[in-house]
Structure formats: structure tokens, C-alpha cells
Tab-separated table of C-alpha atoms and ligand atoms in Angstrom:
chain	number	residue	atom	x	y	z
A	1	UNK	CA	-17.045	19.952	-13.758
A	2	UNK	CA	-16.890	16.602	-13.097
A	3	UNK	CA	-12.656	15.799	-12.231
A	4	UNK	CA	-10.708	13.670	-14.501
A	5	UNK	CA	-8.978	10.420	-13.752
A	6	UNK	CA	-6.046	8.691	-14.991
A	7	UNK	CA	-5.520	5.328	-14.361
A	8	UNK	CA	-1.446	4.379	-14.645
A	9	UNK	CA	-2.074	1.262	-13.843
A	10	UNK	CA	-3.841	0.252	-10.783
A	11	UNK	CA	-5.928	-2.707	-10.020
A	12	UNK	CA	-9.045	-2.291	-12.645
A	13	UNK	CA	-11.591	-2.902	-9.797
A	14	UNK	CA	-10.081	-0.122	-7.780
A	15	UNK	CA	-10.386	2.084	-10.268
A	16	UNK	CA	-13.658	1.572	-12.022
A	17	UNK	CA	-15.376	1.708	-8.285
A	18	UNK	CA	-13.080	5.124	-7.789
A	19	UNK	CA	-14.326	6.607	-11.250
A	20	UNK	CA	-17.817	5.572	-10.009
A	21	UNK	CA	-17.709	6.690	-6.194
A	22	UNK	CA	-16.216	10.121	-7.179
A	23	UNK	CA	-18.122	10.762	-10.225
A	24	UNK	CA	-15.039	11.186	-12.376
A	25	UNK	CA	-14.578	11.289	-15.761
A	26	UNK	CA	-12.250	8.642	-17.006
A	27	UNK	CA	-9.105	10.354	-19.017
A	28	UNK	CA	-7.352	7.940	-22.091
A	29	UNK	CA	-3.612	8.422	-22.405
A	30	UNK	CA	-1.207	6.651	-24.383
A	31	UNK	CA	2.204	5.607	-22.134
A	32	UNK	CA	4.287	3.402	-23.728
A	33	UNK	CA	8.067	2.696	-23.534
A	34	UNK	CA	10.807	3.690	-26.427
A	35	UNK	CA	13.085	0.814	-27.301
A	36	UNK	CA	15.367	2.586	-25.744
A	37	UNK	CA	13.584	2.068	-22.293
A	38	UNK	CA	12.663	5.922	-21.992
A	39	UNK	CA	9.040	6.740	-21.554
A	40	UNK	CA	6.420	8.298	-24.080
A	41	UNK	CA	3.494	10.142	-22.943
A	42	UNK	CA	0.176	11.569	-24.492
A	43	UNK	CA	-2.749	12.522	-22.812
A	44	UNK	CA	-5.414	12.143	-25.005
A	45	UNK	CA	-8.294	13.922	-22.805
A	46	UNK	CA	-7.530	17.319	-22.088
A	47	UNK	CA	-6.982	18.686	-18.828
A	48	UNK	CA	-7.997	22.175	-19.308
A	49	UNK	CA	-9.640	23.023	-16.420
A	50	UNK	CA	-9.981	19.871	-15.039
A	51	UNK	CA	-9.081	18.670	-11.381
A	52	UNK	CA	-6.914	15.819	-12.156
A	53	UNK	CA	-6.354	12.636	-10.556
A	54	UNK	CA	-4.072	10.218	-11.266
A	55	UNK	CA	-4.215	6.731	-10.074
A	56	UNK	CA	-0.753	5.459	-9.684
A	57	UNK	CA	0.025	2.369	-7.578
A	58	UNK	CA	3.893	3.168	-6.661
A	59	UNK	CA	5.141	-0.686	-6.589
A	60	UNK	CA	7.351	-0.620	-8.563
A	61	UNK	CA	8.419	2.784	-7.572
A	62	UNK	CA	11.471	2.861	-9.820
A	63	UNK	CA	9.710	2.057	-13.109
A	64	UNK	CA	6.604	3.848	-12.226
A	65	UNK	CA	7.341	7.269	-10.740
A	66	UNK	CA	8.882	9.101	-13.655
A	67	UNK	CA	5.833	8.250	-15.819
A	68	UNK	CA	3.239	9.352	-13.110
A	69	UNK	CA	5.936	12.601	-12.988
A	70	UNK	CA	5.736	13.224	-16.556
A	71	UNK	CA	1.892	12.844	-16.390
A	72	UNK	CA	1.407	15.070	-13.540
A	73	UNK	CA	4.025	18.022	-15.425
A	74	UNK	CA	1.807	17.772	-18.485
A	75	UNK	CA	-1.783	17.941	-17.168
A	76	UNK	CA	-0.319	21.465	-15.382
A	77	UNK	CA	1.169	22.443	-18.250
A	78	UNK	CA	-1.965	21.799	-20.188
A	79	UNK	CA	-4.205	23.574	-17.945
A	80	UNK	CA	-5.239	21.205	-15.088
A	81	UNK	CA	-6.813	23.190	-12.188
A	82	UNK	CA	-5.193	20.914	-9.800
A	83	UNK	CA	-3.140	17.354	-10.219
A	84	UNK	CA	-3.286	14.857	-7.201
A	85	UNK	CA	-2.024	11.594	-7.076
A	86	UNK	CA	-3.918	8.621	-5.728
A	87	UNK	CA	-1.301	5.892	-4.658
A	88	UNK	CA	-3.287	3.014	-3.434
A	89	UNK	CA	0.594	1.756	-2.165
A	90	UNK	CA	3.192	4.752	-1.433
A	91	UNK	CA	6.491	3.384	-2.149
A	92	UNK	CA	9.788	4.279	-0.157
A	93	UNK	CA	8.493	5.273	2.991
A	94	UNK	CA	10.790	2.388	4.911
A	95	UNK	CA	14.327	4.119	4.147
A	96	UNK	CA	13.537	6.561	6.990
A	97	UNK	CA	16.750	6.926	8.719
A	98	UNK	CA	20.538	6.747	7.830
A	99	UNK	CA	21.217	3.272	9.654
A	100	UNK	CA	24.620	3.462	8.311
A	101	UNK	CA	27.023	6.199	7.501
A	102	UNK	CA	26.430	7.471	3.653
A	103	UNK	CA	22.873	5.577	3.539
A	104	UNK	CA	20.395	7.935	1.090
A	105	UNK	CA	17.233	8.528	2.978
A	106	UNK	CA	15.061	7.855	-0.165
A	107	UNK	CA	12.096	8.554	1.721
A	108	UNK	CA	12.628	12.355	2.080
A	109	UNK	CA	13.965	12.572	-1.213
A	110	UNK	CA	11.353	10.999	-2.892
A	111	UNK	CA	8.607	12.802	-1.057
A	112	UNK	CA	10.730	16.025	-2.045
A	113	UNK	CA	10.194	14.792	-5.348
A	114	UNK	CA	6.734	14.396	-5.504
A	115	UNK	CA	5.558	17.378	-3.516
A	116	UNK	CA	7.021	19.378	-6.369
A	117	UNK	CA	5.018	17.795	-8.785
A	118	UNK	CA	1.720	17.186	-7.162
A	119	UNK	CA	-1.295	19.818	-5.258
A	120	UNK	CA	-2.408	16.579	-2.982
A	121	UNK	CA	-1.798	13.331	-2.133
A	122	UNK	CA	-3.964	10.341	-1.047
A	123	UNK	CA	-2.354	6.795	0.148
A	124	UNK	CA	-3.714	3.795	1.949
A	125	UNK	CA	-1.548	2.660	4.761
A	126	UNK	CA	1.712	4.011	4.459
A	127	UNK	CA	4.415	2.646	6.283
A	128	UNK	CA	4.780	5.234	9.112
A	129	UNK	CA	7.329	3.633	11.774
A	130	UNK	CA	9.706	6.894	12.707
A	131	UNK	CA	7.251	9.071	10.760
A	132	UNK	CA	4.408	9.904	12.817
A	133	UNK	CA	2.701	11.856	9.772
A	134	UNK	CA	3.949	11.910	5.953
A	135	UNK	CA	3.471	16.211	6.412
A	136	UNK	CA	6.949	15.403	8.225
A	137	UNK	CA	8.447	14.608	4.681
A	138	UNK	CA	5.877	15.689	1.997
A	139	UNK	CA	5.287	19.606	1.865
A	140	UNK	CA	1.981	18.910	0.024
A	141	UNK	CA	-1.662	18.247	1.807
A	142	UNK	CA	-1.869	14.428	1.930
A	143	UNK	CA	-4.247	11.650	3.655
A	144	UNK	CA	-3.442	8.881	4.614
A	145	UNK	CA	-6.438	6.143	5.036
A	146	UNK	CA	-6.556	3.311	6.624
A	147	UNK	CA	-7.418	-0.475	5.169
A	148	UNK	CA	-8.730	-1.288	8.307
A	149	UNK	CA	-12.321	-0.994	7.530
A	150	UNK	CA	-12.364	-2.647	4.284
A	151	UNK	CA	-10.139	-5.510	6.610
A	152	UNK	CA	-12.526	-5.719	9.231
A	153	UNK	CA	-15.369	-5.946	6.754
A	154	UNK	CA	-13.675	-8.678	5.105
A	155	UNK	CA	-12.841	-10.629	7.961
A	156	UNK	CA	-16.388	-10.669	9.484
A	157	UNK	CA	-17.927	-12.194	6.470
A	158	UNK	CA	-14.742	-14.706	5.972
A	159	UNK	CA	-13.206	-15.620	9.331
A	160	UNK	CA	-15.311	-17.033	12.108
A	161	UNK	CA	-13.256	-16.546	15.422
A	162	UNK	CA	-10.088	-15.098	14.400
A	163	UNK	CA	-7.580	-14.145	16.936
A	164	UNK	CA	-5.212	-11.381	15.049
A	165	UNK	CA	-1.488	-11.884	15.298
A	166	UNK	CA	0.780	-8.750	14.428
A	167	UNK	CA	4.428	-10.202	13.320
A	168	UNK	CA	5.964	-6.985	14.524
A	169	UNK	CA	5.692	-4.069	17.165
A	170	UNK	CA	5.293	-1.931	13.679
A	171	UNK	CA	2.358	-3.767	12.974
A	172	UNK	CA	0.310	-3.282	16.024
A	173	UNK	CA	-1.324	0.041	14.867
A	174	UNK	CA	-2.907	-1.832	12.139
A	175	UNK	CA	-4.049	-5.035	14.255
A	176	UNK	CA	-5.372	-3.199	17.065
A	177	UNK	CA	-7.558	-1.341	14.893
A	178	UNK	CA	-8.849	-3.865	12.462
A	179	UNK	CA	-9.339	-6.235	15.829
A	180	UNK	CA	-11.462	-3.426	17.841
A	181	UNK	CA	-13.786	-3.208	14.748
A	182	UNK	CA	-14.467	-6.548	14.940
A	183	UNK	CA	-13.946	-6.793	18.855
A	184	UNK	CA	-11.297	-9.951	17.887
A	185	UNK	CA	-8.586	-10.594	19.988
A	186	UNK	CA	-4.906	-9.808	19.458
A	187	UNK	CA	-1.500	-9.999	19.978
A	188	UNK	CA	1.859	-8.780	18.405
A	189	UNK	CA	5.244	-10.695	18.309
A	190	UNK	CA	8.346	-9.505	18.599
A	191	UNK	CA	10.670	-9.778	15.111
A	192	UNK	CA	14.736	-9.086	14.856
A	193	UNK	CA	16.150	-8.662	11.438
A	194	UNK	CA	19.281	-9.565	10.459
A	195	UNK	CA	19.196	-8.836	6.683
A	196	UNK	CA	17.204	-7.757	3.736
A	197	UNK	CA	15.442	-11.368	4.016
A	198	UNK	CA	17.060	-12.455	7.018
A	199	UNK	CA	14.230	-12.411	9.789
A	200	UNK	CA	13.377	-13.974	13.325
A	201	UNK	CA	10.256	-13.417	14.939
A	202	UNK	CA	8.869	-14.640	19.061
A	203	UNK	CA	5.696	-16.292	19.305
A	204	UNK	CA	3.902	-15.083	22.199
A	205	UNK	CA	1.634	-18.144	24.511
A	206	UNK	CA	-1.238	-18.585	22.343
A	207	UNK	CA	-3.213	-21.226	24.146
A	208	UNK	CA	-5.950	-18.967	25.066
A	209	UNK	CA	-7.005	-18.843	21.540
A	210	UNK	CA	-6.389	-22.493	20.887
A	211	UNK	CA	-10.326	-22.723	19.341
A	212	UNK	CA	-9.724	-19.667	16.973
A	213	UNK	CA	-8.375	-19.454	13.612
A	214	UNK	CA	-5.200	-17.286	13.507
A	215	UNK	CA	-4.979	-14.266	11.242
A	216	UNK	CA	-1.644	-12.869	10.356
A	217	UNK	CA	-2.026	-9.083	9.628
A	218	UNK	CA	0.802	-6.754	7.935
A	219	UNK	CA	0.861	-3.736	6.154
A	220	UNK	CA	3.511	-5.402	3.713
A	221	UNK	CA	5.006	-8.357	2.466
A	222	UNK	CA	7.909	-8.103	0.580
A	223	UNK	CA	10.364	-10.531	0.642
A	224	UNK	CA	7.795	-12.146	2.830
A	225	UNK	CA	10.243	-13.259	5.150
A	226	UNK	CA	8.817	-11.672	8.154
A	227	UNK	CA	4.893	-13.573	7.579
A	228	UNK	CA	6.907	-17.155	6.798
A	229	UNK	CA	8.879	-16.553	10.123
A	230	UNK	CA	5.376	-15.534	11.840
A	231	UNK	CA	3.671	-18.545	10.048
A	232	UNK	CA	6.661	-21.382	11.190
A	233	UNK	CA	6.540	-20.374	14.859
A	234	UNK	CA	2.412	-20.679	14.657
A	235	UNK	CA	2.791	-24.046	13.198
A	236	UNK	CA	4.891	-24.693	15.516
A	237	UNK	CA	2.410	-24.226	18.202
A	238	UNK	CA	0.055	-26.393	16.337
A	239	UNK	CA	-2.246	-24.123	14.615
A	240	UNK	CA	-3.810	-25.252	11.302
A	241	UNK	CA	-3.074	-23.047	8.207
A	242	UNK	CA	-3.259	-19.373	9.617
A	243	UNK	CA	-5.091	-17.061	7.014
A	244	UNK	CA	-2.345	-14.389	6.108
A	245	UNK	CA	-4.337	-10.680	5.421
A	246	UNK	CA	-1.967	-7.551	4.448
A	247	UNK	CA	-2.644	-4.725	2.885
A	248	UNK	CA	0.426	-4.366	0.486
A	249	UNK	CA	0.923	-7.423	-1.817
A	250	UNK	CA	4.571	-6.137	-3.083
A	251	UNK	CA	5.205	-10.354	-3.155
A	252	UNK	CA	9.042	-9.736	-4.412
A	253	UNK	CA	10.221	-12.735	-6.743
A	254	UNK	CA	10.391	-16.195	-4.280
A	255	UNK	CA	7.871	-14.440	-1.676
A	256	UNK	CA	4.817	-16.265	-2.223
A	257	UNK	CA	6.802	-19.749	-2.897
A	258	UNK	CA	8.118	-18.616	1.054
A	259	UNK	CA	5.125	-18.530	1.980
A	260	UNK	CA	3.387	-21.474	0.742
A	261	UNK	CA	6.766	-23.728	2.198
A	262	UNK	CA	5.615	-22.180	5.564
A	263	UNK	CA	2.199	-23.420	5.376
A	264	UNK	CA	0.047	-20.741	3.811
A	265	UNK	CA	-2.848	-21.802	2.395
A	266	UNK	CA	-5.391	-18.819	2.512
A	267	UNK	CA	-3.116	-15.753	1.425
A	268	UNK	CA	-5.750	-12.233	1.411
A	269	UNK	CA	-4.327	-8.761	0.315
A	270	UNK	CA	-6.053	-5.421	-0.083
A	271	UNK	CA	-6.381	-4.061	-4.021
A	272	UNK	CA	-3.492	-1.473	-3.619
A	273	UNK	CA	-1.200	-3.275	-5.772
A	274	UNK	CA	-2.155	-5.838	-8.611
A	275	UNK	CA	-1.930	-9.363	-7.170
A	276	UNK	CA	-3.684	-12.402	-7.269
A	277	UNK	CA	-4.561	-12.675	-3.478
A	278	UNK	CA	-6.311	-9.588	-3.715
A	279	UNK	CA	-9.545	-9.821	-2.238
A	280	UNK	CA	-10.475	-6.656	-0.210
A	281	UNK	CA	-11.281	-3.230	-2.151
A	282	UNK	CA	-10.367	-0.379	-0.607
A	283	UNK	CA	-12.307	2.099	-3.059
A	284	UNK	CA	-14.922	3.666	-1.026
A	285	UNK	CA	-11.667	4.425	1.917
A	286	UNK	CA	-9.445	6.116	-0.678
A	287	UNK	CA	-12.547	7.895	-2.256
A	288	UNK	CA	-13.315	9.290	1.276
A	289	UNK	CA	-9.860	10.865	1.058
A	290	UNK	CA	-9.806	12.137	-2.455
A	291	UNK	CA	-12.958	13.908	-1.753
A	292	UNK	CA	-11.365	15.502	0.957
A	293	UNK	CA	-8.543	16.612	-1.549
A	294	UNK	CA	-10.794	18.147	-3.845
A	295	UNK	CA	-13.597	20.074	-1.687
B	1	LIG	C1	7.966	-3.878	8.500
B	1	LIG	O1	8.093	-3.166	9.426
B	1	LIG	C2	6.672	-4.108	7.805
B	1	LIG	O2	5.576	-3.907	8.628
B	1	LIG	C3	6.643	-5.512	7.242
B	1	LIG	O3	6.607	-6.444	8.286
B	1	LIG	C4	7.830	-5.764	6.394
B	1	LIG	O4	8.033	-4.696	5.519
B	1	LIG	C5	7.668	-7.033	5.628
B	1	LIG	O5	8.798	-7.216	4.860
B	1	LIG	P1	9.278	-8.650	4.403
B	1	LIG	O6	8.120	-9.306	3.711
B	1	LIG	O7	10.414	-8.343	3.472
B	1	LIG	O8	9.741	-9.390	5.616
């Protein structure tokens, strides 16, 4: 039997092309809030049977987790076969140490959380840094894919030249792989943070590359303090409107004004969470994984 999607909300070219690539059925539900801000829930396809998938972009992970939770506990109850979630963007993965005494390490508590609730999970890109796998925290199977092919496919049609600038030692995993798929050269700076938005970053001697168009790469921007830091220091150096590619578009309120003041002019994101920079679909990547989830 063909398995059965739910969409709770992720971008609706994502998941047409996922219903499409996997052959799934798409399921209706009604979700809708009470006035008194508690959620309502109905599936209106029925699981019975059915291996279930729900497509949940995590964002907003505070707003969107307990539906996706309450959707996940009533396709079991109802007779799913199996419930996975699909999170194009895995949210609290960056809490993932006690800097200071008392801290919550929401990562391991939220994966806690989910692993209860869920057979499998698929993710693009999540933010390992002291996590070298997310079994370390999530007791489910999971995969996580990577952007980078979708990235690399999008900068070869796009970007004549690039030379691809990492704005922190975290974010040299993704560069280097995006850049070897589209044998580009590279180079990672070297970023101290001094608070929530507070961020300084080194820009290494790019005069080599003086004829190429610079491509800042991330996994996130946030705040976007860390790509407007990245962006001033290229500037700096005299290069012309670097293009700014990331996977995660979380764009916090102020992020994309931050970057704009810095000199952005061509901002690029991945479909993993709705935004209007999104450019690159990273369907047939996280439909590699799901069908890994379901053989
Ligand atoms: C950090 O390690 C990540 O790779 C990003 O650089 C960071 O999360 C971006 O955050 P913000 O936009 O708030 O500087």
C-alpha cells in the first residue's frame, strides 16, 4: 500500500515533489488552534495500516512540535503501521552542552521527546557540531542527508567561478563538500561569539580568488549575525555583492534587514523552511532517505 503523507506545513514544492518521488498518498487533516491557543487535531484520512509520514518543518520548534506530537500519537493510535517524521529543518540541535551551570540541554531532551513518539526520522543538515551522529541523542533510526547536492547543482547552473567561503570552522563540513562537487575553491574563517547576536568573524587573504565571485555557505542563519559579519569583512576586501547560499532560512525578525545593510544582494536558501530566498529543492535528497526508512 502506497504510504500516507501529512503535510504540517512545509514548503508546498517540497512536498508535492515528496508525494510524487515516493509515491505517497496525500493524507487531509484539519489542525487548527482553540482561542485559547491549545491545538485541535483531526485526521481526516485514516491511517489504518498505513506507513505514515509526516512532513513537519521544526522552525518554529516551540509552536510546531506538540502538533506534529499529537499527529504522530493519533495515526498509532488509529492503526498506522509505522509513523516517521520528515523534518526538512530539525530544530534544537545547537543547545548541545551545558555552557553554564543549570543550562537545559534541549537538544537531548527534545530528541528524548521525539524518539518516543516516532519509528524513524529523516532531516536535512542538522546541526551536528559536538554530535558526531543524532543516534548519540535520538534512540530512533534516523538519516541525516545532506543539501550539498541539491547546492552544488544549484551553484553550477547559477554561479560562474565561485570561490566558497565558510563563516565558521562548523561550517567547513558543508563547504568542503558542496566545493569538491563542483571542484570550487574554498576557505573557512574563523568566528568568536560574544552573544546571542553578538558575532566577530577573520577574513582569511583572499587575493587568489580576486576574479571569482564569493559564495557564503551556512547551514543556518538565524539572527544572521554571523553571514553580515562574514559579508562586512568581504566587502571590506573589495568584493562585489557575495551571493549568500544556506540551507536553513530560520531569518529571525531583523535578520534579513542585517543582511541587506551588509551588502547582500543575492540571498539563496534550500526549501527546508518556508522563505522567500528559497531557491534550491531538496526533495529527491530527503526522498532518498525516507525510502531508506520505509524498505
Ligand atoms: C553555527 O555554528 C551555525 O553554523 C551558524 O553559523 C549559526 O547558527 C548562524 O547563526 P546566526 O545567524 O544567529 O549568527
Amino acid at each position: 500500500m502506497r504510504p500516507l503523507l501529512f503535510d504540517l506545513g512545509a514548503h508546498p514544492g517540497l512536498s508535492v515533489r515528496l508525494q510524487d518521488l515516493l509515491g505517497a498518498e496525500r493524507g487531509a487533516l484539519e489542525l487548527r488552534r482553540f482561542p485559547d491557543g491549545e491545538s485541535y487535531l483531526r485526521l481526516d484520512t485514516s491511517p489504518q495500516g498505513r506507513a505514515v509520514i509526516l512532513l513537519c518543518p521544526l522552525d518554529r520548534p516551540d509552536e510546531c512540535t506538540l502538533p506534529m506530537l499529537f499527529a504522530a500519537a493519533t495515526c498509532r493510535e488509529l492503526g498506522a503501521t509505522c509513523v516517521g517524521l520528515a523534518a526538512p529543518y530539525l530544530a534544537y540541535m545547537r543547545q548541545d552542552i551545558r555552557f553554564r551551570p543549570g543550562e537545559a540541554v534541549t537538544s537531548r531532551t527534545y530528541a528524548g521527546m521525539l524518539s518516543g513518539a516516532l519509528d524513524w526520522l529523516v532531516t536535512v543538515d542538522p546541526h551536528l557540531h559536538r554530535y558526531q551522529s543524532l543516534d548519540e541523542i535520538y534512540r530512533i533510526p534516523s538519516r541525516s542527508v545532506a543539501a550539498a547536492p541539491a547546492l552544488a547543482e544549484w551553484l553550477r547552473a547559477e554561479v560562474a567561478c565561485p570561490v566558497l567561503i565558510g563563516p565558521d570552522a562548523e561550517s567547513a563540513q558543508w563547504v568542503a563538500e558542496v566545493a569538491a562537487r563542483i571542484d570550487a575553491p574554498w576557505r573557512v574563517l574563523e568566528k568568536t561569539r560574544s552573544g546571542d547576536r553578538e558575532v566577530a568573524v577573520s577574513v582569511p587573504d583572499l587575493d587568489a580568488h580576486a576574479g571569482c565571485t564569493p559564495v557564503l555557505l551556512d547551514d543556518i542563519v538565524s539572527t544572521g549575525g554571523t553571514m553580515a559579519a562574514a559579508l562586512a569583512h568581504l566587502r571590506e576586501q573589495g568584493f562585489a555583492s557575495p551571493v549568500c547560499l544556506l540551507v536553513h532560512a530560520i531569518f529571525a525578525a531583523e535578520a534579513e534587514a542585517m543582511l541587506r545593510a551588509a551588502g547582500a544582494t543575492r540571498i539563496v536558501s534550500c526549501n527546508t523552511v518556508v522563505h522567500s530566498s528559497n531557491s534550491v529543492c531538496v526533495a529527491e535528497v530527503m526522498a532518498d532517505g525516507i525510502r531508506g526508512c520505509l524498505d
